[in-house]
Tab-separated table of C-alpha atoms in Angstrom:
chain	number	residue	atom	x	y	z
A	1	MET	CA	-52.773	-9.370	-32.405
A	2	ASN	CA	-54.285	-12.123	-30.417
A	3	TYR	CA	-51.173	-12.981	-28.440
A	4	THR	CA	-52.021	-13.516	-24.784
A	5	ILE	CA	-49.245	-13.068	-22.304
A	6	ASP	CA	-48.964	-16.162	-20.175
A	7	PHE	CA	-46.409	-16.508	-17.414
A	8	SER	CA	-47.783	-19.840	-16.138
A	9	LEU	CA	-45.193	-21.493	-18.355
A	10	VAL	CA	-42.464	-19.921	-16.248
A	11	THR	CA	-43.927	-21.033	-12.924
A	12	ASP	CA	-44.648	-24.500	-14.259
A	13	ASN	CA	-41.036	-24.907	-15.338
A	14	TRP	CA	-39.396	-23.201	-12.361
A	15	ILE	CA	-37.267	-26.272	-11.651
A	16	VAL	CA	-35.627	-25.978	-15.087
A	17	LEU	CA	-34.758	-22.343	-14.467
A	18	TRP	CA	-33.638	-23.110	-10.910
A	19	ARG	CA	-31.117	-25.650	-12.217
A	20	GLY	CA	-29.834	-22.891	-14.494
A	21	VAL	CA	-29.493	-20.524	-11.543
A	22	VAL	CA	-27.367	-23.081	-9.689
A	23	VAL	CA	-25.010	-23.514	-12.650
A	24	THR	CA	-24.828	-19.736	-13.196
A	25	LEU	CA	-23.761	-19.333	-9.567
A	26	GLN	CA	-21.244	-22.149	-9.996
A	27	LEU	CA	-19.718	-20.198	-12.889
A	28	TRP	CA	-20.050	-16.722	-11.467
A	29	ILE	CA	-18.704	-17.077	-7.915
A	30	PRO	CA	-15.574	-19.155	-8.741
A	31	ALA	CA	-14.847	-16.958	-11.785
A	32	ILE	CA	-14.916	-13.899	-9.518
A	33	VAL	CA	-12.803	-15.467	-6.761
A	34	LEU	CA	-10.233	-16.946	-9.152
A	35	GLY	CA	-10.270	-13.903	-11.420
A	36	LEU	CA	-9.734	-11.332	-8.679
A	37	THR	CA	-7.046	-13.378	-6.941
A	38	GLY	CA	-5.289	-13.991	-10.248
A	39	GLY	CA	-5.693	-10.341	-11.171
A	40	PHE	CA	-3.986	-9.232	-7.973
A	41	PHE	CA	-0.942	-11.378	-8.706
A	42	ILE	CA	-0.801	-10.376	-12.357
A	43	ALA	CA	-0.871	-6.749	-11.216
A	44	GLN	CA	2.196	-7.495	-9.078
A	45	LEU	CA	3.948	-8.818	-12.177
A	46	ARG	CA	2.833	-5.798	-14.215
A	47	LEU	CA	4.343	-3.536	-11.550
A	48	SER	CA	7.617	-5.442	-11.423
A	49	LYS	CA	10.724	-3.550	-12.446
A	50	ARG	CA	11.951	-6.665	-14.230
A	51	ARG	CA	10.959	-6.662	-17.888
A	52	LEU	CA	10.983	-10.447	-17.870
A	53	LEU	CA	7.949	-10.349	-15.547
A	54	SER	CA	6.188	-7.171	-16.626
A	55	ALA	CA	6.288	-7.717	-20.394
A	56	PRO	CA	4.531	-11.127	-20.525
A	57	SER	CA	1.884	-9.967	-18.078
A	58	LEU	CA	1.174	-6.975	-20.297
A	59	VAL	CA	0.740	-9.284	-23.304
A	60	TYR	CA	-1.591	-11.477	-21.246
A	61	VAL	CA	-3.740	-8.543	-20.161
A	62	GLU	CA	-4.002	-7.108	-23.661
A	63	LEU	CA	-4.832	-10.461	-25.271
A	64	PHE	CA	-7.781	-10.973	-22.965
A	65	ARG	CA	-8.996	-7.393	-22.993
A	66	ASP	CA	-8.780	-6.819	-26.707
A	67	THR	CA	-10.563	-9.923	-28.008
A	68	PRO	CA	-14.249	-10.897	-27.675
A	69	VAL	CA	-15.114	-13.008	-24.640
A	70	LEU	CA	-17.348	-15.161	-26.765
A	71	ILE	CA	-14.365	-16.214	-28.870
A	72	GLN	CA	-12.308	-16.831	-25.731
A	73	LEU	CA	-14.993	-19.207	-24.429
A	74	ILE	CA	-15.165	-21.132	-27.663
A	75	TRP	CA	-11.402	-21.085	-27.973
A	76	PHE	CA	-10.869	-22.757	-24.603
A	77	PHE	CA	-13.328	-25.450	-25.545
A	78	TYR	CA	-11.846	-26.194	-28.961
A	79	ALA	CA	-8.214	-25.158	-28.507
A	80	PHE	CA	-7.356	-27.590	-25.760
A	81	PRO	CA	-8.099	-30.768	-27.666
A	82	ALA	CA	-6.178	-29.330	-30.607
A	83	LEU	CA	-3.194	-28.099	-28.580
A	84	ILE	CA	-2.679	-30.631	-25.795
A	85	GLY	CA	-4.976	-33.423	-26.739
A	86	THR	CA	-7.329	-33.249	-23.761
A	87	GLN	CA	-10.908	-32.188	-23.989
A	88	LEU	CA	-12.158	-29.836	-21.274
A	89	SER	CA	-15.774	-30.163	-20.312
A	90	PRO	CA	-17.835	-27.181	-21.535
A	91	PHE	CA	-18.257	-26.058	-17.935
A	92	VAL	CA	-14.518	-26.075	-17.181
A	93	ALA	CA	-13.724	-24.349	-20.480
A	94	ALA	CA	-16.294	-21.646	-19.733
A	95	LEU	CA	-15.091	-21.189	-16.159
A	96	MET	CA	-11.487	-20.913	-17.314
A	97	ALA	CA	-12.302	-18.333	-19.950
A	98	LEU	CA	-14.377	-16.261	-17.513
A	99	ALA	CA	-11.781	-16.466	-14.730
A	100	LEU	CA	-8.836	-15.601	-16.974
A	101	ASN	CA	-10.739	-12.780	-18.645
A	102	THR	CA	-11.662	-11.397	-15.213
A	103	SER	CA	-8.059	-11.703	-14.045
A	104	ALA	CA	-6.886	-9.609	-16.998
A	105	TYR	CA	-9.426	-6.859	-16.337
A	106	SER	CA	-8.969	-6.802	-12.579
A	107	ALA	CA	-5.170	-6.822	-12.970
A	108	GLU	CA	-5.530	-3.389	-14.543
A	109	LEU	CA	-7.852	-2.279	-11.745
A	110	PHE	CA	-5.400	-3.463	-9.092
A	111	ARG	CA	-2.449	-1.951	-10.900
A	112	GLY	CA	-4.150	1.418	-11.150
A	113	GLY	CA	-5.254	1.175	-7.534
A	114	ILE	CA	-1.837	0.237	-6.187
A	115	THR	CA	0.004	2.960	-8.098
A	116	SER	CA	-2.536	5.536	-6.912
A	117	ILE	CA	-1.630	4.919	-3.259
A	118	HIS	CA	0.978	7.419	-2.113
A	119	ARG	CA	4.521	6.025	-1.886
A	120	GLY	CA	4.678	7.211	1.730
A	121	GLN	CA	2.193	4.526	2.766
A	122	MET	CA	4.504	1.699	1.739
A	123	GLU	CA	7.430	3.533	3.333
A	124	ALA	CA	5.594	4.073	6.613
A	125	ALA	CA	4.659	0.390	6.725
A	126	LYS	CA	8.231	-0.671	6.069
A	127	ALA	CA	9.558	1.853	8.569
A	128	ILE	CA	7.856	-0.052	11.384
A	129	GLY	CA	9.448	-3.263	10.187
A	130	MET	CA	6.797	-4.723	7.907
A	131	SER	CA	7.783	-6.971	5.037
A	132	GLN	CA	6.601	-6.186	1.522
A	133	ALA	CA	3.855	-8.802	1.864
A	134	GLN	CA	2.679	-7.539	5.264
A	135	ALA	CA	2.627	-3.950	4.012
A	136	MET	CA	0.643	-5.010	0.971
A	137	ARG	CA	-1.907	-6.947	3.020
A	138	ARG	CA	-2.344	-4.593	5.958
A	139	VAL	CA	-1.729	-1.139	4.491
A	140	ILE	CA	-1.885	-0.980	0.691
A	141	LEU	CA	-4.576	-3.489	-0.262
A	142	PRO	CA	-7.299	-2.204	2.108
A	143	GLN	CA	-6.863	1.270	0.640
A	144	VAL	CA	-6.767	-0.067	-2.919
A	145	ILE	CA	-9.972	-2.032	-2.410
A	146	LYS	CA	-11.725	0.988	-0.988
A	147	ARG	CA	-10.692	3.036	-4.005
A	148	MET	CA	-11.496	0.241	-6.477
A	149	LEU	CA	-14.838	-0.751	-5.033
A	150	PRO	CA	-17.109	0.939	-7.621
A	151	ALA	CA	-15.017	-0.465	-10.481
A	152	LEU	CA	-14.849	-3.885	-8.826
A	153	THR	CA	-18.600	-3.954	-8.389
A	154	ASN	CA	-18.954	-3.237	-12.084
A	155	ARG	CA	-16.648	-6.100	-12.899
A	156	VAL	CA	-18.538	-8.536	-10.685
A	157	ILE	CA	-21.778	-7.534	-12.426
A	158	GLU	CA	-20.172	-7.906	-15.846
A	159	VAL	CA	-19.039	-11.438	-15.061
A	160	ALA	CA	-22.517	-12.504	-13.960
A	161	LYS	CA	-23.921	-11.387	-17.305
A	162	MET	CA	-20.918	-12.670	-19.245
A	163	SER	CA	-21.527	-16.127	-17.805
A	164	SER	CA	-24.660	-16.278	-20.002
A	165	LEU	CA	-22.312	-16.642	-22.975
A	166	ALA	CA	-21.438	-20.110	-21.695
A	167	SER	CA	-24.782	-21.167	-23.166
A	168	VAL	CA	-23.081	-21.349	-26.572
A	169	LEU	CA	-20.972	-24.221	-25.211
A	170	SER	CA	-24.169	-25.915	-23.988
A	171	VAL	CA	-23.308	-25.267	-20.356
A	172	HIS	CA	-26.672	-25.627	-18.644
A	173	GLU	CA	-26.660	-22.257	-16.964
A	174	LEU	CA	-29.607	-19.885	-16.671
A	175	MET	CA	-29.459	-18.475	-20.205
A	176	TYR	CA	-29.189	-21.938	-21.731
A	177	GLN	CA	-32.164	-23.177	-19.736
A	178	GLY	CA	-34.126	-20.126	-20.783
A	179	ARG	CA	-33.343	-20.660	-24.439
A	180	LEU	CA	-34.223	-24.332	-24.051
A	181	LEU	CA	-37.633	-23.418	-22.672
A	182	SER	CA	-38.148	-20.761	-25.354
A	183	ALA	CA	-37.414	-23.218	-28.096
A	184	THR	CA	-39.629	-25.861	-26.562
A	185	TYR	CA	-42.717	-23.722	-25.994
A	186	TYR	CA	-41.976	-20.893	-28.377
A	187	ARG	CA	-42.675	-18.307	-25.695
A	188	PRO	CA	-39.431	-16.233	-25.739
A	189	PHE	CA	-41.094	-13.079	-24.452
A	190	GLU	CA	-42.331	-14.515	-21.156
A	191	ILE	CA	-39.364	-16.774	-20.605
A	192	LEU	CA	-36.616	-14.286	-21.407
A	193	THR	CA	-38.372	-11.640	-19.335
A	194	ALA	CA	-38.366	-14.095	-16.445
A	195	VAL	CA	-34.691	-14.938	-17.074
A	196	ALA	CA	-33.764	-11.241	-17.093
A	197	PHE	CA	-35.685	-10.793	-13.848
A	198	ILE	CA	-33.810	-13.693	-12.258
A	199	TYR	CA	-30.449	-12.189	-13.332
A	200	PHE	CA	-31.556	-8.943	-11.745
A	201	MET	CA	-32.460	-10.716	-8.513
A	202	LEU	CA	-29.074	-12.447	-8.466
A	203	ILE	CA	-27.065	-9.306	-9.100
A	204	TYR	CA	-28.959	-6.585	-7.283
A	205	PRO	CA	-28.326	-7.852	-3.715
A	206	GLY	CA	-24.620	-7.808	-4.512
A	207	THR	CA	-24.619	-4.234	-5.740
A	208	PHE	CA	-26.738	-3.214	-2.760
A	209	LEU	CA	-24.219	-4.732	-0.354
A	210	ALA	CA	-21.340	-3.138	-2.279
A	211	GLY	CA	-23.025	0.231	-1.869
A	212	ARG	CA	-23.336	-0.341	1.871
A	213	LEU	CA	-19.706	-1.408	2.099
A	214	GLU	CA	-18.652	1.710	0.193
A	215	LYS	CA	-20.463	3.870	2.755
A	216	HIS	CA	-18.907	1.909	5.597
A	217	LEU	CA	-15.397	2.381	4.214
A	218	ALA	CA	-16.026	6.073	3.610
A	219	ARG	CA	-16.266	6.682	7.363
A	220	SER	CA	-12.500	7.273	7.529
A	221	ASN	CA	-12.678	10.080	4.936
B	1	MET	CA	28.358	-3.002	24.473
B	2	SER	CA	31.074	-0.625	23.331
B	3	GLY	CA	31.515	1.028	19.961
B	4	PRO	CA	29.103	3.267	18.099
B	5	LEU	CA	25.452	2.271	17.849
B	6	LEU	CA	25.267	3.171	14.185
B	7	GLU	CA	28.213	3.472	11.854
B	8	VAL	CA	28.300	4.480	8.202
B	9	THR	CA	31.364	4.156	5.997
B	10	GLY	CA	31.931	5.308	2.428
B	11	LEU	CA	28.268	5.954	1.714
B	12	HIS	CA	27.440	6.958	-1.845
B	13	LYS	CA	23.998	7.427	-3.307
B	14	SER	CA	23.109	8.217	-6.899
B	15	PHE	CA	19.745	8.579	-8.572
B	16	GLU	CA	20.387	7.681	-12.188
B	17	LYS	CA	23.179	10.123	-13.121
B	18	HIS	CA	22.580	12.430	-10.203
B	19	HIS	CA	25.249	11.814	-7.579
B	20	VAL	CA	23.612	12.953	-4.317
B	21	LEU	CA	25.824	11.579	-1.549
B	22	LYS	CA	29.536	11.441	-2.277
B	23	GLY	CA	31.261	9.387	0.328
B	24	ILE	CA	30.006	9.863	3.873
B	25	ASP	CA	31.599	8.436	7.003
B	26	PHE	CA	29.587	8.880	10.126
B	27	SER	CA	28.846	7.308	13.474
B	28	VAL	CA	26.360	7.805	16.280
B	29	GLU	CA	26.959	6.901	19.900
B	30	ARG	CA	24.173	5.890	22.258
B	31	GLY	CA	22.327	8.911	23.591
B	32	GLU	CA	23.652	11.240	20.921
B	33	ARG	CA	21.293	13.682	19.251
B	34	VAL	CA	22.372	14.705	15.791
B	35	ALA	CA	20.818	17.555	13.827
B	36	ILE	CA	21.448	17.499	10.090
B	37	ILE	CA	21.044	20.802	8.297
B	38	GLY	CA	21.670	21.966	4.757
B	39	GLY	CA	20.045	23.572	1.760
B	40	SER	CA	17.168	21.963	-0.063
B	41	GLY	CA	18.407	19.297	-2.434
B	42	SER	CA	21.618	18.904	-0.466
B	43	GLY	CA	20.809	15.239	0.204
B	44	LYS	CA	20.108	15.451	3.928
B	45	SER	CA	16.810	13.577	3.645
B	46	THR	CA	18.372	11.052	1.291
B	47	PHE	CA	21.129	10.471	3.838
B	48	LEU	CA	18.619	9.820	6.616
B	49	ARG	CA	16.558	7.542	4.374
B	50	CYS	CA	19.637	5.493	3.510
B	51	LEU	CA	20.124	4.686	7.194
B	52	ASN	CA	16.978	2.558	7.389
B	53	PHE	CA	17.195	1.496	3.740
B	54	MET	CA	14.248	3.500	2.483
B	55	GLU	CA	16.814	4.155	-0.253
B	56	THR	CA	19.212	1.478	-1.383
B	57	LEU	CA	22.858	2.441	-1.022
B	58	SER	CA	24.853	2.849	-4.219
B	59	LYS	CA	28.049	2.157	-2.278
B	60	GLY	CA	29.127	1.889	1.331
B	61	THR	CA	28.278	-0.046	4.446
B	62	ILE	CA	26.134	0.492	7.487
B	63	THR	CA	26.810	-1.195	10.800
B	64	LEU	CA	24.167	-1.338	13.498
B	65	ASP	CA	25.368	-2.194	16.996
B	66	GLY	CA	28.472	-3.906	15.643
B	67	GLN	CA	26.586	-5.910	13.046
B	68	ARG	CA	27.210	-5.132	9.406
B	69	ILE	CA	23.954	-4.902	7.459
B	70	GLY	CA	23.703	-6.901	4.262
B	71	THR	CA	25.519	-10.004	3.142
B	72	THR	CA	28.470	-9.909	0.795
B	73	GLY	CA	28.299	-12.379	-2.060
B	74	SER	CA	31.237	-14.286	-3.509
B	75	ASN	CA	31.701	-11.631	-6.214
B	76	GLY	CA	31.774	-8.809	-3.685
B	77	THR	CA	28.293	-7.415	-4.263
B	78	ILE	CA	26.213	-6.725	-1.181
B	79	THR	CA	22.656	-7.980	-1.019
B	80	TYR	CA	20.124	-7.050	1.614
B	81	PRO	CA	17.801	-9.880	2.625
B	82	GLU	CA	14.299	-8.607	3.368
B	83	ARG	CA	14.211	-10.205	6.805
B	84	GLN	CA	17.319	-8.334	7.841
B	85	LEU	CA	16.016	-5.011	6.541
B	86	CYS	CA	12.742	-5.516	8.441
B	87	ASP	CA	14.736	-6.134	11.598
B	88	VAL	CA	16.885	-3.033	11.024
B	89	ARG	CA	13.859	-0.843	10.337
B	90	GLU	CA	12.152	-2.115	13.455
B	91	ARG	CA	15.167	-0.923	15.445
B	92	LEU	CA	15.371	2.454	13.678
B	93	GLY	CA	12.083	4.314	14.089
B	94	MET	CA	11.282	6.868	11.425
B	95	VAL	CA	9.038	9.923	11.369
B	96	PHE	CA	8.257	11.402	7.953
B	97	GLN	CA	7.688	14.927	6.737
B	98	GLN	CA	4.243	13.959	5.436
B	99	PHE	CA	3.274	11.945	8.570
B	100	ASN	CA	2.123	9.002	6.410
B	101	LEU	CA	-0.471	7.763	8.862
B	102	PHE	CA	-2.551	4.838	7.618
B	103	PRO	CA	-5.791	6.599	6.625
B	104	HIS	CA	-7.974	3.480	6.893
B	105	MET	CA	-7.066	2.943	10.543
B	106	THR	CA	-8.036	4.925	13.613
B	107	VAL	CA	-5.390	6.692	15.658
B	108	LEU	CA	-5.175	3.779	18.084
B	109	GLN	CA	-5.026	1.197	15.269
B	110	ASN	CA	-2.207	3.150	13.629
B	111	VAL	CA	-0.108	2.860	16.771
B	112	MET	CA	-1.091	-0.776	17.395
B	113	GLU	CA	-0.361	-1.916	13.853
B	114	GLY	CA	3.365	-2.558	14.141
B	115	LEU	CA	2.952	-4.215	17.511
B	116	VAL	CA	0.369	-6.661	16.235
B	117	THR	CA	1.642	-7.307	12.699
B	118	VAL	CA	5.401	-7.086	13.226
B	119	LYS	CA	5.992	-7.819	16.910
B	120	LYS	CA	3.097	-10.311	16.991
B	121	LEU	CA	1.801	-9.040	20.316
B	122	SER	CA	-1.745	-9.805	21.376
B	123	LYS	CA	-4.345	-7.124	20.625
B	124	GLU	CA	-4.800	-6.427	24.348
B	125	ARG	CA	-1.117	-5.963	24.984
B	126	ALA	CA	-0.701	-3.820	21.843
B	127	ARG	CA	-3.630	-1.669	22.922
B	128	ASP	CA	-2.071	-1.030	26.341
B	129	ILE	CA	1.204	0.037	24.768
B	130	ALA	CA	-0.516	2.189	22.154
B	131	ILE	CA	-2.584	3.945	24.810
B	132	ARG	CA	0.552	4.656	26.810
B	133	GLU	CA	2.439	6.049	23.789
B	134	LEU	CA	-0.501	8.209	22.723
B	135	ALA	CA	-0.738	9.641	26.234
B	136	LYS	CA	2.934	10.510	25.987
B	137	VAL	CA	2.388	12.647	22.880
B	138	GLY	CA	-0.681	14.244	24.441
B	139	LEU	CA	-3.354	12.535	22.343
B	140	ALA	CA	-4.989	10.296	24.935
B	141	GLU	CA	-8.436	11.586	23.985
B	142	LYS	CA	-8.057	10.952	20.221
B	143	HIS	CA	-7.902	7.127	20.205
B	144	ASP	CA	-10.875	6.546	17.971
B	145	ALA	CA	-10.430	9.500	15.633
B	146	TRP	CA	-9.596	8.992	11.971
B	147	PRO	CA	-6.335	10.579	10.826
B	148	SER	CA	-8.230	12.695	8.282
B	149	ARG	CA	-9.960	14.509	11.156
B	150	LEU	CA	-6.731	15.553	12.889
B	151	SER	CA	-4.628	18.651	12.435
B	152	GLY	CA	-1.174	18.246	10.919
B	153	GLY	CA	0.434	18.622	14.325
B	154	GLN	CA	-1.792	15.957	15.824
B	155	GLN	CA	-1.122	13.627	12.897
B	156	GLN	CA	2.607	14.050	13.335
B	157	ARG	CA	2.337	13.306	17.048
B	158	VAL	CA	0.430	10.102	16.253
B	159	ALA	CA	3.207	9.217	13.795
B	160	ILE	CA	5.749	9.757	16.574
B	161	ALA	CA	3.711	7.523	18.900
B	162	ARG	CA	3.574	4.882	16.165
B	163	ALA	CA	7.369	4.964	15.844
B	164	LEU	CA	7.868	4.940	19.630
B	165	SER	CA	5.583	1.964	20.143
B	166	MET	CA	8.149	-0.268	18.446
B	167	GLU	CA	10.747	0.725	21.071
B	168	PRO	CA	13.356	1.704	18.498
B	169	GLU	CA	16.986	2.123	19.495
B	170	VAL	CA	17.347	5.142	17.224
B	171	LEU	CA	14.737	7.648	16.091
B	172	LEU	CA	15.052	9.223	12.653
B	173	PHE	CA	13.122	12.426	12.023
B	174	ASP	CA	12.895	13.541	8.394
B	175	GLU	CA	11.908	17.218	8.496
B	176	PRO	CA	9.064	16.454	10.909
B	177	THR	CA	7.731	20.013	11.013
B	178	SER	CA	8.325	21.147	7.429
B	179	SER	CA	4.774	20.543	6.233
B	180	LEU	CA	3.091	22.027	9.307
B	181	ASP	CA	1.430	25.389	9.693
B	182	PRO	CA	3.733	27.602	11.769
B	183	GLU	CA	1.449	27.589	14.812
B	184	LEU	CA	1.502	23.765	14.915
B	185	VAL	CA	5.277	23.408	14.826
B	186	GLY	CA	5.652	23.991	18.553
B	187	GLU	CA	3.514	21.067	19.716
B	188	VAL	CA	5.603	18.645	17.633
B	189	LEU	CA	8.945	20.123	18.657
B	190	ARG	CA	7.925	19.915	22.330
B	191	VAL	CA	7.275	16.180	21.930
B	192	ILE	CA	10.676	15.735	20.282
B	193	ARG	CA	12.331	17.731	23.072
B	194	ASP	CA	10.680	15.504	25.694
B	195	LEU	CA	12.106	12.463	23.905
B	196	ALA	CA	15.514	14.099	23.942
B	197	ASP	CA	15.191	14.539	27.717
B	198	GLU	CA	14.712	10.765	28.011
B	199	GLY	CA	18.212	10.317	26.608
B	200	ARG	CA	17.132	8.682	23.372
B	201	THR	CA	19.444	8.408	20.384
B	202	MET	CA	18.008	10.614	17.664
B	203	LEU	CA	18.815	12.005	14.235
B	204	LEU	CA	16.892	15.016	13.040
B	205	VAL	CA	16.876	16.533	9.571
B	206	THR	CA	15.484	20.010	10.007
B	207	HIS	CA	15.240	23.611	8.910
B	208	GLU	CA	14.423	24.700	12.467
B	209	LEU	CA	17.898	25.935	13.288
B	210	GLY	CA	16.851	27.384	16.635
B	211	PHE	CA	15.472	24.049	17.715
B	212	ALA	CA	18.538	22.254	16.363
B	213	TYR	CA	20.729	24.495	18.502
B	214	HIS	CA	18.962	23.583	21.726
B	215	PHE	CA	18.219	19.972	20.832
B	216	ALA	CA	21.380	18.574	19.340
B	217	THR	CA	24.591	17.285	20.838
B	218	LYS	CA	26.096	17.360	17.362
B	219	VAL	CA	25.236	19.374	14.262
B	220	ILE	CA	26.121	18.389	10.719
B	221	PHE	CA	26.038	20.795	7.801
B	222	LEU	CA	25.568	18.837	4.599
B	223	ALA	CA	26.444	20.429	1.278
B	224	ASP	CA	27.478	19.096	-2.132
B	225	GLY	CA	26.912	15.533	-0.992
B	226	VAL	CA	29.456	15.585	1.827
B	227	PHE	CA	29.539	16.531	5.502
B	228	HIS	CA	30.854	20.021	5.055
B	229	GLU	CA	31.092	20.882	8.712
B	230	VAL	CA	30.522	18.803	11.842
B	231	GLY	CA	30.668	19.928	15.447
B	232	THR	CA	28.773	21.012	18.537
B	233	PRO	CA	25.788	23.346	18.023
B	234	ASP	CA	27.958	26.237	19.184
B	235	GLU	CA	30.712	25.364	16.742
B	236	VAL	CA	28.562	24.871	13.664
B	237	LEU	CA	25.650	27.237	14.243
B	238	LYS	CA	27.369	30.084	16.141
B	239	ASN	CA	30.962	29.978	14.960
B	240	PRO	CA	31.053	28.162	11.638
B	241	LYS	CA	34.520	27.862	10.136
B	242	GLN	CA	33.578	26.982	6.568
B	243	ALA	CA	32.576	29.729	4.174
B	244	LYS	CA	29.656	27.655	2.852
B	245	THR	CA	28.233	27.140	6.333
B	246	GLN	CA	28.531	30.838	7.074
B	247	GLU	CA	26.776	31.668	3.822
B	248	PHE	CA	23.963	29.174	4.574
B	249	LEU	CA	23.400	30.552	8.064
B	250	ARG	CA	23.482	34.134	6.783
B	251	ARG	CA	20.658	33.349	4.373
B	252	PHE	CA	18.674	31.894	7.269
B	253	GLY	CA	19.308	34.941	9.394
B	254	GLU	CA	18.413	37.383	6.649
B	255	PHE	CA	14.918	38.086	7.909
B	256	ALA	CA	15.539	37.566	11.611
B	257	PHE	CA	14.492	40.311	13.963
C-alpha cells in the first residue's frame, strides 16, 4: 500500500470540473422548471372527469415512472432519429428525458396535493366569484405547494443526481468531466470524491432554503 | 326594477340515482329574508347550493334580476359559461357551515382576496374595505391573525366579512352555526341579525328555529325534495297546517323546557 492521496490533481484541473458544473446546472434547472410546470398540467389532466384526458395522462405517468431513467435518456437520443428522422443533440435528448421524467413524478405529487385540499376551499374561492384558474392560482396551489414541499425538495434533489446519467450520452456535465479526468490520470478516488463534494455543494443550499421556506409557510398553522 | 330578485322554476337535482330536489318553484323579492328548515338529508343545503351553482342543476332555470342564467343551445340543453357563473356568484354571497377560510392567508387577506383578485381593486382600496367589513363583524383587532388561531365563531364572522366585502345583492347562509360550539352560536347569529336590520336580502338554511322565527320574513319547510309548507314564521313555525311540518316541529320541541 504505497498509494498517496493527492488532491492537487483536482485543483489543477478545476476548470474542467467547473465546465461540468455549468452544464449540470444547465440540465438541472430547466429540467426542474419544465418538469414541475408540465407536471402541474398533467395533474390537471389526471384529475379530469373526462376519460379521454385522464386515461392518456395515466399511461404517460406510468410509462415514465415504471421504466429506468437511464433507458429513457438513451431512448430519446436513439429513438428520435429512428422515429422522425431528426437527431437530437445529446444535451437536448438528456434534458427532454429528465424534464419529462420529472413531469411524470411531479404530476403524481400535484395530483395527491390537489385532492388532499378540502373541497370547501375551491367552493369558497368560487363563491366570491373566482374562476377555476384564479381559485387554483390563489387558493389551491399555495396550499398544495406548502403540503408538497418536502416531497418536492426530494424530487429536485433526485433530478440533480439523475442529471449525472447524461454522461452516458457524452453530455459534458459534471459526472462526465469527472470520469474524463479519472480516465486520464487514473485517480478515481480523489476525483470522484471531489465530484461528490461538488454535487453536495450544489444541492445543499437548495435543501437549506427549502427547509427555511417550510418553516416560513408553517407560520399559518 | 320590478319583479323578483331571484326566481327559480322547475328545479330538480339528482345525485346519481338519488333524486334530492323534485321540482321547486321559488322567488325572492328584494329585502326578503327566507329561512329554510327541514330534516337532515331533506335537500335544504343542496337547494341553497344550487342557487349559486355550487351544484349544477339537473333541470330547471334560475333567473337573477330578470336575467336567465345559462345559455340554451340549439338542441335545448342549457350550458353555463364560466364567466357568467363567476358573475352570478359574485352577486350572491355565500357563507358555509365549515367557514372555509383560506388557511394560508391572514384574516385581512381573506377579506381582501375577492376584492383584489375578482373585483381588481387596488390593494389600498381593498384593505380599506376589508377593515371596514371586519369592524362590522366585531373583529377589528384580528386583522393579522391566522384563521387557525381563531375560534369557530370568529372564523365564521371573518367568512361573513369576506362575503360582505363583495357587496352581494343576496346573502346565502348554509347552516352557518351548525358546526359551532353552543356558546359561540350567539355571536354569529347577532351578526346575521344586524345584517337583517340593514334590509339585506338573505336566505338562511338553519336548525336554529328560534332564530328563524325572529329573523325571517318567510319560512320554508322542505321535505321529500319539495317545499312542503311555505308561509310567515307564525304560519309555519307556530301554526303549521301540514302533518309533516307539525311532526318535524314536535321533534324539535321534544326536549324544550
